[in-house]
Short mmCIF file of C-alpha atoms in Angstrom, two decimals:
data_model
loop_
_atom_site.label_atom_id
_atom_site.label_comp_id
_atom_site.label_asym_id
_atom_site.label_seq_id
_atom_site.Cartn_x
_atom_site.Cartn_y
_atom_site.Cartn_z
CA MET A 52 -54.30 -17.24 88.09
CA GLU A 53 -53.78 -20.58 89.85
CA LEU A 54 -55.62 -23.51 88.27
CA ASP A 55 -57.22 -24.90 91.40
CA PRO A 56 -60.38 -27.08 91.40
CA LEU A 57 -62.60 -24.01 91.79
CA ILE A 58 -61.23 -22.19 88.75
CA LEU A 59 -61.20 -25.35 86.64
CA SER A 60 -64.78 -26.17 87.62
CA ARG A 61 -65.90 -22.67 86.73
CA ILE A 62 -64.11 -22.86 83.36
CA GLN A 63 -65.72 -26.23 82.68
CA PHE A 64 -69.19 -25.02 83.55
CA ALA A 65 -68.74 -21.88 81.43
CA PHE A 66 -67.47 -23.98 78.52
CA THR A 67 -70.29 -26.51 78.59
CA MET A 68 -72.93 -23.87 79.27
CA THR A 69 -71.79 -21.77 76.33
CA PHE A 70 -72.26 -24.73 74.00
CA HIS A 71 -75.51 -25.86 75.59
CA ILE A 72 -77.37 -22.56 75.60
CA ILE A 73 -76.95 -22.16 71.84
CA PHE A 74 -79.22 -25.11 71.10
CA PRO A 75 -82.15 -24.54 73.50
CA SER A 76 -82.24 -20.86 72.59
CA PHE A 77 -82.56 -21.91 68.95
CA THR A 78 -85.06 -24.75 69.43
CA ILE A 79 -87.41 -22.73 71.66
CA GLY A 80 -88.03 -20.31 68.82
CA LEU A 81 -87.79 -22.97 66.13
CA ALA A 82 -90.50 -25.10 67.77
CA ALA A 83 -92.82 -22.08 67.71
CA TRP A 84 -91.85 -21.39 64.08
CA LEU A 85 -92.70 -24.98 63.12
CA ALA A 86 -96.06 -24.78 64.88
CA THR A 87 -96.77 -21.55 63.01
CA LEU A 88 -95.89 -23.10 59.65
CA GLU A 89 -98.05 -26.14 60.32
CA GLY A 90 -100.94 -23.90 61.36
CA LEU A 91 -100.57 -21.82 58.20
CA SER A 92 -100.45 -24.99 56.13
CA LEU A 93 -103.70 -26.16 57.70
CA ALA A 94 -105.38 -22.78 57.32
CA THR A 95 -104.30 -21.95 53.76
CA SER A 96 -103.39 -25.32 52.16
CA ARG A 97 -100.47 -23.56 50.46
CA PRO A 98 -97.76 -26.13 49.66
CA ILE A 99 -94.95 -23.70 50.50
CA TYR A 100 -95.72 -23.82 54.22
CA ARG A 101 -95.52 -27.61 54.26
CA GLU A 102 -92.29 -27.47 52.27
CA LEU A 103 -90.75 -25.02 54.73
CA PHE A 104 -92.00 -27.09 57.66
CA ASP A 105 -90.30 -30.23 56.39
CA PHE A 106 -87.11 -28.27 55.77
CA TRP A 107 -86.91 -26.68 59.22
CA LEU A 108 -88.06 -29.88 60.96
CA ARG A 109 -84.84 -31.59 59.92
CA ILE A 110 -82.79 -28.76 61.40
CA PHE A 111 -84.95 -28.75 64.54
CA VAL A 112 -84.34 -32.46 65.13
CA ILE A 113 -80.56 -32.05 64.96
CA ALA A 114 -80.54 -28.96 67.21
CA PHE A 115 -82.94 -30.60 69.67
CA VAL A 116 -80.77 -33.70 70.01
CA MET A 117 -77.65 -31.58 70.49
CA GLY A 118 -79.43 -29.61 73.21
CA VAL A 119 -80.44 -32.78 75.03
CA VAL A 120 -76.93 -34.23 74.88
CA SER A 121 -75.31 -31.06 76.20
CA GLY A 122 -78.04 -30.65 78.84
CA ILE A 123 -77.28 -34.05 80.36
CA VAL A 124 -73.71 -32.90 80.91
CA MET A 125 -74.95 -29.87 82.84
CA ALA A 126 -76.78 -32.11 85.31
CA PHE A 127 -73.74 -34.35 85.85
CA GLN A 128 -71.63 -31.41 86.95
CA PHE A 129 -73.87 -30.69 89.91
CA GLY A 130 -72.68 -33.99 91.36
CA THR A 131 -69.10 -34.14 90.15
CA ASN A 132 -67.95 -30.54 90.54
CA TRP A 133 -70.59 -28.78 92.63
CA SER A 134 -71.74 -31.33 95.21
CA ALA A 135 -71.57 -28.79 98.04
CA LEU A 136 -74.01 -26.60 96.11
CA SER A 137 -76.29 -29.58 95.50
CA ALA A 138 -76.20 -30.62 99.16
CA ARG A 139 -76.97 -27.16 100.47
CA THR A 140 -79.53 -25.96 97.90
CA GLY A 141 -80.98 -29.35 96.93
CA PRO A 142 -84.28 -28.87 98.81
CA ILE A 143 -85.03 -25.97 96.44
CA GLN A 144 -83.12 -26.70 93.25
CA GLY A 145 -83.99 -30.40 93.24
CA PRO A 146 -87.77 -29.91 93.02
CA LEU A 147 -87.40 -27.14 90.41
CA LEU A 148 -85.38 -29.41 88.13
CA ALA A 149 -87.77 -32.29 88.82
CA TYR A 150 -90.74 -30.11 87.83
CA GLU A 151 -89.03 -29.56 84.49
CA SER A 152 -88.87 -33.33 83.95
CA PHE A 153 -92.47 -33.93 85.02
CA THR A 154 -93.88 -31.20 82.78
CA ALA A 155 -91.63 -30.01 79.96
CA PHE A 156 -89.78 -33.26 79.29
CA LEU A 157 -93.06 -35.17 79.39
CA LEU A 158 -94.58 -32.94 76.72
CA GLU A 159 -91.47 -32.93 74.57
CA ALA A 160 -90.81 -36.67 74.80
CA THR A 161 -94.42 -37.55 74.06
CA PHE A 162 -95.07 -35.29 71.12
CA PHE A 163 -91.58 -34.93 69.63
CA GLY A 164 -91.85 -38.46 68.26
CA VAL A 165 -95.20 -37.64 66.69
CA MET A 166 -93.66 -34.59 65.00
CA VAL A 167 -90.77 -36.56 63.55
CA PHE A 168 -92.36 -39.92 62.74
CA GLY A 169 -96.12 -39.50 62.96
CA ARG A 170 -97.09 -37.38 59.96
CA GLN A 171 -98.67 -40.36 58.15
CA ARG A 172 -99.99 -42.01 61.31
CA VAL A 173 -102.23 -39.32 62.81
CA SER A 174 -104.72 -36.80 61.51
CA ARG A 175 -103.58 -33.33 60.49
CA GLY A 176 -105.32 -31.84 63.53
CA VAL A 177 -103.53 -34.20 65.92
CA TYR A 178 -100.24 -33.51 64.17
CA PHE A 179 -100.73 -29.75 64.57
CA PHE A 180 -101.63 -30.29 68.23
CA SER A 181 -98.38 -32.23 68.65
CA CYS A 182 -96.43 -29.31 67.17
CA LEU A 183 -98.09 -26.96 69.63
CA MET A 184 -97.29 -29.25 72.56
CA VAL A 185 -93.61 -29.42 71.61
CA ALA A 186 -93.51 -25.62 71.35
CA ILE A 187 -95.18 -25.30 74.75
CA GLY A 188 -92.84 -27.93 76.19
CA THR A 189 -89.71 -26.07 75.16
CA THR A 190 -91.12 -22.87 76.66
CA VAL A 191 -92.10 -24.58 79.92
CA SER A 192 -88.62 -26.10 80.12
CA SER A 193 -87.07 -22.65 79.90
CA PHE A 194 -89.41 -21.43 82.66
CA TRP A 195 -88.17 -24.01 85.16
CA ILE A 196 -84.54 -23.35 84.28
CA LEU A 197 -85.09 -19.62 84.69
CA ALA A 198 -86.96 -20.18 87.96
CA ASN A 199 -83.97 -22.16 89.24
CA ASN A 200 -81.40 -19.62 88.07
CA THR A 201 -83.44 -16.65 89.23
CA TRP A 202 -83.63 -18.08 92.73
CA MET A 203 -79.83 -18.27 92.71
CA GLN A 204 -79.62 -14.68 91.45
CA VAL A 205 -82.17 -13.23 93.89
CA PRO A 206 -83.04 -15.88 96.50
CA VAL A 207 -86.51 -15.59 98.09
CA GLY A 208 -88.92 -17.84 99.96
CA TYR A 209 -86.34 -19.82 101.92
CA ALA A 210 -84.93 -20.31 105.40
CA MET A 211 -81.72 -21.85 106.69
CA GLN A 212 -81.83 -25.17 108.53
CA GLY A 213 -78.28 -25.78 109.57
CA ASN A 214 -76.30 -25.22 106.38
CA GLN A 215 -79.19 -26.10 104.05
CA PHE A 216 -81.49 -23.76 102.14
CA VAL A 217 -85.04 -25.04 102.59
CA PRO A 218 -88.17 -23.63 100.91
CA THR A 219 -90.67 -21.80 103.10
CA ASP A 220 -92.79 -20.19 100.39
CA TRP A 221 -92.95 -21.77 96.92
CA GLY A 222 -95.42 -19.07 95.92
CA ALA A 223 -92.77 -16.41 96.54
CA ILE A 224 -90.28 -18.37 94.45
CA PHE A 225 -92.68 -18.81 91.52
CA SER A 226 -94.12 -15.29 91.68
CA SER A 227 -90.82 -13.48 92.12
CA GLU A 228 -90.95 -10.23 90.17
CA VAL A 229 -87.40 -10.90 89.04
CA LEU A 230 -88.42 -14.23 87.48
CA TRP A 231 -91.23 -12.58 85.55
CA VAL A 232 -88.92 -10.12 83.87
CA ARG A 233 -86.11 -12.61 83.25
CA PHE A 234 -88.33 -15.33 81.78
CA PRO A 235 -89.89 -13.19 79.02
CA HIS A 236 -86.46 -11.69 78.36
CA MET A 237 -85.12 -15.17 77.60
CA ILE A 238 -88.15 -16.24 75.54
CA LEU A 239 -87.99 -13.10 73.43
CA ALA A 240 -84.26 -13.64 72.96
CA ALA A 241 -84.94 -17.17 71.70
CA TYR A 242 -87.64 -16.00 69.30
CA LEU A 243 -85.37 -13.25 67.97
CA THR A 244 -82.53 -15.71 67.52
CA THR A 245 -84.73 -18.00 65.43
CA ALA A 246 -86.28 -15.09 63.54
CA PHE A 247 -82.85 -13.91 62.40
CA CYS A 248 -81.76 -17.42 61.46
CA VAL A 249 -84.90 -17.78 59.34
CA ALA A 250 -84.51 -14.32 57.77
CA ALA A 251 -80.79 -14.87 57.11
CA THR A 252 -81.56 -18.17 55.40
CA GLY A 253 -84.12 -16.45 53.19
CA ALA A 254 -81.66 -13.69 52.38
CA TRP A 255 -78.95 -16.21 51.46
CA TYR A 256 -81.24 -18.14 49.11
CA THR A 257 -82.33 -14.86 47.51
CA LEU A 258 -78.71 -13.92 46.89
CA ARG A 259 -78.12 -17.35 45.36
CA HIS A 260 -81.32 -17.19 43.29
CA ARG A 261 -82.57 -20.43 44.84
CA HIS A 262 -85.90 -21.45 46.37
CA ALA A 263 -87.43 -18.10 45.46
CA GLU A 264 -90.87 -18.60 47.02
CA GLY A 265 -89.55 -20.11 50.24
CA ALA A 266 -86.88 -17.43 50.49
CA ARG A 267 -89.51 -14.69 50.23
CA VAL A 268 -91.61 -16.26 52.98
CA MET A 269 -88.64 -16.75 55.30
CA LEU A 270 -87.24 -13.28 54.73
CA ARG A 271 -90.52 -11.46 55.24
CA MET A 272 -91.77 -13.52 58.18
CA GLY A 273 -88.40 -13.54 59.95
CA LEU A 274 -87.83 -9.81 59.61
CA GLY A 275 -91.46 -9.01 60.40
CA LEU A 276 -91.41 -10.97 63.64
CA ALA A 277 -88.07 -9.47 64.66
CA ALA A 278 -89.30 -5.94 63.92
CA VAL A 279 -92.22 -6.46 66.31
CA LEU A 280 -90.29 -8.23 69.07
CA ILE A 281 -87.06 -6.22 69.28
CA PRO A 282 -88.64 -3.02 70.70
CA LEU A 283 -90.45 -5.14 73.29
CA GLN A 284 -87.19 -6.88 74.11
CA LEU A 285 -85.47 -3.53 74.69
CA VAL A 286 -88.21 -2.57 77.17
CA ILE A 287 -87.98 -5.92 78.99
CA GLY A 288 -84.21 -5.56 78.98
CA HIS A 289 -84.52 -2.22 80.77
CA LEU A 290 -86.72 -3.87 83.40
CA ASN A 291 -84.00 -6.48 83.90
CA GLY A 292 -81.55 -3.66 84.45
CA GLU A 293 -83.81 -2.24 87.15
CA TYR A 294 -83.85 -5.53 89.08
CA VAL A 295 -80.05 -5.72 88.86
CA GLU A 296 -79.72 -2.19 90.24
CA ALA A 297 -82.16 -2.95 93.06
CA HIS A 298 -80.95 -6.41 94.09
CA GLN A 299 -77.38 -6.84 92.82
CA PRO A 300 -75.46 -3.57 93.25
CA SER A 301 -72.10 -5.27 92.73
CA LYS A 302 -73.15 -6.54 89.31
CA PHE A 303 -74.80 -3.23 88.45
CA THR A 304 -71.73 -1.14 89.21
CA ALA A 305 -69.49 -3.53 87.23
CA ILE A 306 -71.81 -3.27 84.23
CA GLU A 307 -71.83 0.52 84.46
CA GLY A 308 -68.05 0.68 84.91
CA ARG A 309 -67.99 3.87 86.98
CA TRP A 310 -65.73 3.65 90.02
CA GLN A 311 -67.04 6.71 91.82
CA THR A 312 -70.63 7.64 92.60
CA GLU A 313 -71.81 10.30 90.16
CA GLN A 314 -74.72 12.71 89.92
CA PRO A 315 -75.57 13.03 87.12
CA ALA A 316 -73.82 9.89 85.93
CA ARG A 317 -71.95 9.36 82.69
CA LEU A 318 -72.66 6.52 80.27
CA LEU A 319 -69.35 4.75 79.68
CA LEU A 320 -69.03 3.27 76.21
CA LEU A 321 -65.48 1.93 76.56
CA ALA A 322 -63.23 1.54 79.58
CA TRP A 323 -60.18 -0.31 80.83
CA PRO A 324 -59.87 -0.67 84.61
CA ASP A 325 -56.98 0.01 86.93
CA GLU A 326 -58.35 -1.97 89.85
CA ALA A 327 -55.44 -1.25 92.17
CA ALA A 328 -56.04 2.50 91.86
CA GLU A 329 -59.85 2.04 91.76
CA ARG A 330 -60.24 4.01 88.57
CA ASN A 331 -60.29 3.48 84.82
CA ALA A 332 -56.99 3.86 83.05
CA PHE A 333 -58.90 4.58 79.86
CA GLU A 334 -62.55 5.45 79.25
CA ILE A 335 -64.90 7.03 76.76
CA GLY A 336 -68.18 8.29 78.15
CA VAL A 337 -71.21 10.42 77.40
CA PRO A 338 -72.16 12.95 80.11
CA VAL A 339 -75.54 12.63 81.86
CA MET A 340 -76.76 9.71 79.73
CA GLY A 341 -75.84 7.17 82.42
CA SER A 342 -78.47 8.67 84.70
CA PHE A 343 -81.00 8.67 81.87
CA PHE A 344 -80.57 5.03 80.90
CA ASP A 345 -80.40 3.86 84.51
CA SER A 346 -83.38 5.76 85.92
CA LEU A 347 -84.95 7.67 82.97
CA THR A 348 -84.01 10.98 84.59
CA PHE A 349 -81.15 13.36 83.85
CA ASP A 350 -80.00 14.03 87.41
CA SER A 351 -80.15 10.74 89.31
CA ARG A 352 -77.36 9.71 91.65
CA GLU A 353 -75.78 6.42 90.53
CA PRO A 354 -73.43 4.35 92.73
CA GLY A 355 -69.85 3.56 91.81
CA ILE A 356 -67.82 0.38 92.19
CA VAL A 357 -66.13 1.73 95.35
CA THR A 358 -69.45 1.43 97.19
CA VAL A 359 -69.11 -2.38 96.99
CA PRO A 360 -66.70 -4.13 99.41
CA VAL A 361 -63.57 -5.31 97.64
CA ASN A 362 -64.20 -8.98 98.45
CA GLU A 363 -67.68 -8.80 96.89
CA ARG A 364 -66.75 -7.23 93.55
CA PRO A 365 -67.10 -9.30 90.39
CA PRO A 366 -64.53 -9.18 87.58
CA PHE A 367 -64.80 -5.92 85.66
CA LEU A 368 -64.27 -6.75 82.00
CA VAL A 369 -66.79 -9.53 81.34
CA PRO A 370 -69.91 -7.85 82.81
CA PHE A 371 -68.91 -4.48 81.38
CA TYR A 372 -68.25 -5.60 77.81
CA GLY A 373 -70.65 -8.54 77.85
CA PHE A 374 -73.51 -6.14 78.50
CA ARG A 375 -72.40 -3.80 75.71
CA ILE A 376 -72.06 -6.65 73.24
CA MET A 377 -75.58 -7.81 74.11
CA VAL A 378 -77.03 -4.32 73.67
CA GLY A 379 -74.99 -3.80 70.50
CA MET A 380 -76.43 -6.96 68.97
CA GLY A 381 -79.89 -5.75 69.93
CA LEU A 382 -79.33 -2.49 68.07
CA VAL A 383 -78.05 -4.42 65.03
CA MET A 384 -81.21 -6.53 65.06
CA LEU A 385 -83.34 -3.40 65.42
CA PHE A 386 -81.70 -1.76 62.41
CA VAL A 387 -81.78 -4.85 60.20
CA SER A 388 -85.38 -5.80 61.02
CA TRP A 389 -86.91 -2.33 60.72
CA SER A 390 -85.00 -1.41 57.57
CA GLY A 391 -85.77 -4.88 56.23
CA VAL A 392 -89.51 -4.51 56.64
CA TRP A 393 -89.39 -1.19 54.81
CA LEU A 394 -87.09 -2.44 52.02
CA THR A 395 -89.02 -5.66 51.40
CA ARG A 396 -92.26 -3.73 51.14
CA ARG A 397 -90.64 -1.18 48.87
CA ALA A 398 -89.17 -3.92 46.68
CA ARG A 399 -92.58 -5.67 46.48
CA MET A 400 -91.12 -9.14 46.84
CA ASP A 401 -94.50 -10.64 46.07
CA LYS A 402 -93.95 -9.37 42.51
CA GLY A 403 -90.65 -11.20 42.22
CA ARG A 404 -88.40 -8.26 43.04
CA ALA A 405 -85.64 -8.47 45.63
CA PRO A 406 -84.36 -5.92 48.16
CA PRO A 407 -80.93 -4.37 47.53
CA ARG A 408 -78.06 -6.84 47.58
CA TRP A 409 -76.26 -4.90 50.31
CA PHE A 410 -79.24 -5.42 52.58
CA LEU A 411 -79.50 -9.11 51.72
CA TRP A 412 -75.85 -9.54 52.61
CA ALA A 413 -76.35 -7.59 55.85
CA THR A 414 -79.26 -9.86 56.76
CA ALA A 415 -77.40 -13.03 55.82
CA ILE A 416 -74.36 -12.24 57.95
CA SER A 417 -76.54 -11.13 60.89
CA PHE A 418 -77.70 -14.70 61.57
CA PRO A 419 -75.43 -15.15 64.66
CA SER A 420 -76.54 -11.85 66.25
CA GLY A 421 -79.13 -13.55 68.47
CA PHE A 422 -76.71 -16.26 69.61
CA ILE A 423 -74.02 -13.68 70.39
CA ALA A 424 -76.49 -11.57 72.37
CA ILE A 425 -77.67 -14.57 74.42
CA VAL A 426 -74.18 -15.82 75.24
CA ALA A 427 -73.01 -12.30 76.12
CA GLY A 428 -76.08 -11.77 78.29
CA TRP A 429 -75.57 -15.02 80.19
CA PHE A 430 -71.90 -14.27 80.75
CA THR A 431 -72.90 -10.87 82.11
CA ALA A 432 -75.49 -12.41 84.43
CA GLU A 433 -73.37 -15.29 85.70
CA ILE A 434 -69.94 -13.70 86.02
CA GLY A 435 -71.53 -10.48 87.24
CA ARG A 436 -72.93 -12.21 90.33
CA GLN A 437 -69.51 -13.48 91.45
CA PRO A 438 -68.22 -14.19 94.04
CA TRP A 439 -71.67 -15.58 94.87
CA VAL A 440 -73.36 -18.69 93.51
CA VAL A 441 -76.48 -17.94 95.58
CA PHE A 442 -76.29 -14.19 95.62
CA GLY A 443 -75.51 -12.80 99.06
CA ALA A 444 -75.93 -16.20 100.73
CA LEU A 445 -73.46 -18.76 99.37
CA ARG A 446 -70.08 -18.05 97.84
CA THR A 447 -68.94 -19.94 94.76
CA ALA A 448 -65.79 -21.05 96.59
CA ASP A 449 -67.96 -22.81 99.17
CA ALA A 450 -70.08 -24.59 96.55
CA VAL A 451 -67.39 -26.67 94.84
CA THR A 452 -66.98 -30.38 95.69
CA PRO A 453 -64.66 -30.48 98.73
CA SER A 454 -62.88 -33.69 97.66
CA LEU A 455 -62.31 -32.55 94.07
CA THR A 456 -58.63 -32.45 93.18
CA THR A 457 -56.92 -30.29 90.59
CA SER A 458 -55.95 -33.31 88.49
CA ALA A 459 -59.51 -34.68 88.52
CA ALA A 460 -60.99 -31.30 87.57
CA LEU A 461 -58.44 -30.81 84.80
CA THR A 462 -59.03 -34.32 83.44
CA SER A 463 -62.79 -33.74 83.43
CA LEU A 464 -62.38 -30.43 81.62
CA LEU A 465 -60.10 -31.94 78.95
CA VAL A 466 -62.51 -34.83 78.39
CA TYR A 467 -65.41 -32.45 77.88
CA VAL A 468 -63.39 -30.26 75.52
CA THR A 469 -62.38 -33.32 73.49
CA LEU A 470 -65.91 -34.73 73.28
CA TYR A 471 -67.49 -31.39 72.43
CA SER A 472 -64.83 -30.82 69.78
CA LEU A 473 -66.01 -34.01 68.08
CA ILE A 474 -69.76 -33.97 68.69
CA PHE A 475 -70.75 -30.37 68.08
CA PRO A 476 -68.87 -29.84 64.80
CA ALA A 477 -70.65 -32.97 63.55
CA GLY A 478 -74.06 -31.55 64.50
CA THR A 479 -73.18 -28.20 62.98
CA TYR A 480 -72.07 -29.94 59.79
CA TYR A 481 -75.39 -31.75 59.39
CA ILE A 482 -77.31 -28.52 59.98
CA TRP A 483 -75.16 -26.87 57.31
CA ARG A 484 -75.87 -29.73 54.92
CA ALA A 485 -79.61 -29.30 55.45
CA LEU A 486 -79.33 -25.55 54.89
CA ARG A 487 -77.28 -26.07 51.75
CA ALA A 488 -79.85 -28.50 50.34
CA GLY A 489 -82.67 -26.07 51.07
CA PRO A 490 -86.47 -26.48 51.08
CA GLY A 491 -87.85 -29.17 48.83
CA ALA A 492 -84.85 -31.47 49.19
CA GLU A 493 -87.15 -33.97 50.89
CA LYS A 494 -89.03 -34.51 47.61
CA THR A 495 -86.09 -36.41 46.15
CA THR A 496 -86.36 -38.96 48.93
CA SER A 497 -90.08 -38.88 49.60
CA ASN A 498 -90.38 -42.58 48.94
CA GLN A 499 -88.66 -43.17 52.29
CA GLY A 500 -91.78 -42.02 54.09
CA ASP A 501 -91.21 -41.50 57.79
CA ARG A 502 -87.85 -43.23 58.03
CA GLY A 503 -84.90 -41.33 59.50
CA LEU A 504 -85.18 -37.55 59.42
CA ILE A 505 -86.96 -37.49 56.05
CA VAL A 506 -90.63 -36.63 56.21
CA GLU A 507 -92.82 -37.33 53.21
CA PRO A 508 -94.19 -34.12 51.69
CA ALA A 509 -97.89 -33.37 51.69
CA ARG A 510 -100.08 -34.51 48.85
CA VAL A 511 -101.27 -31.43 46.98
#
């Protein structure tokens, strides 16, 4: 593979995007979790909810800042590496990104400061309202990003004026059926990611015999939310698969991994391609089940990779295995959450008993499952649409900055790798320190009031 400006720009975008998506996917769910804790604190006056709020607020602040920093980098790349894309799709992508600033950023910037520094300066009702606004802001932000990306995946409501994509129907862009299955898919993924981080934290403290009351609340609430959401996520995920089959046959056939059209179709679990011979050199499959999972029938005809022109086929391995990793993580979350709800009820944690240690360990080490699923899903979506950046309308090779040289692209990539190698381990370290200290650590420094990241605990 020759390291030309196109390949280097794609590597850079994939590298920065992989880091960036971790933090918004966490903070979207974490903002909702904080709003829930503050609401429970208001409704019940139980000190534990305030204690947990203060604990998770510190982690939220760090993750939020890291998401903002990495998000700025994403915007820069549209000018430095992808100026041709910006010039041609700017009439559509520009307003969508601007709408995010006018709505989501406005909410977040206004009320984030109240959350962090305003506990003692506003009433409890106003503070709770601020928590809700931050949670709504993070969700609205994800909507505009998904609206932008969905238009690139399945472009609608546009016409060509010269070499520019110009909007002709904003209603079609905002009401796209594809957007309204992708957006809830992402929101549910974010909530599940946070739910498993919360549950894993509770499981870890239970194993360590620390923060017993907070650990019980985190374990039960995290697993309970995940148990409710994961079946819904599997249904929404299937709907996403239907849009891929209908609108992106090249991505669909790469995900399925079958080279020839089959009726009924097999479900391939593992495969290694021989692209020159247009077959798999190695594969393990289950007869008929491919038709069932693709169309919910046992005799449907499913297309193979050979039905896609050679110059429009995406790479095989990343969509194929990325999809299976995502689904595999979903099944792990399903098992852990459902078994966890049953085991915690059976153990009667409210009486001071704990679930089996093997389950607590399983829950603790499952904390990255949501992050892995999200990253694998985005790799599947983005690499699966290659060689298109606007599917079927603009090739990725035609979107890169024409004047970009190999040396400039390589220098930019190395700078980003160096900076991220310094910044993100630092953020991760401070999150780890907060997790190690646990709930209630703020009490030792409560005399600092609202300074820094320390929030004074409630008076009870």
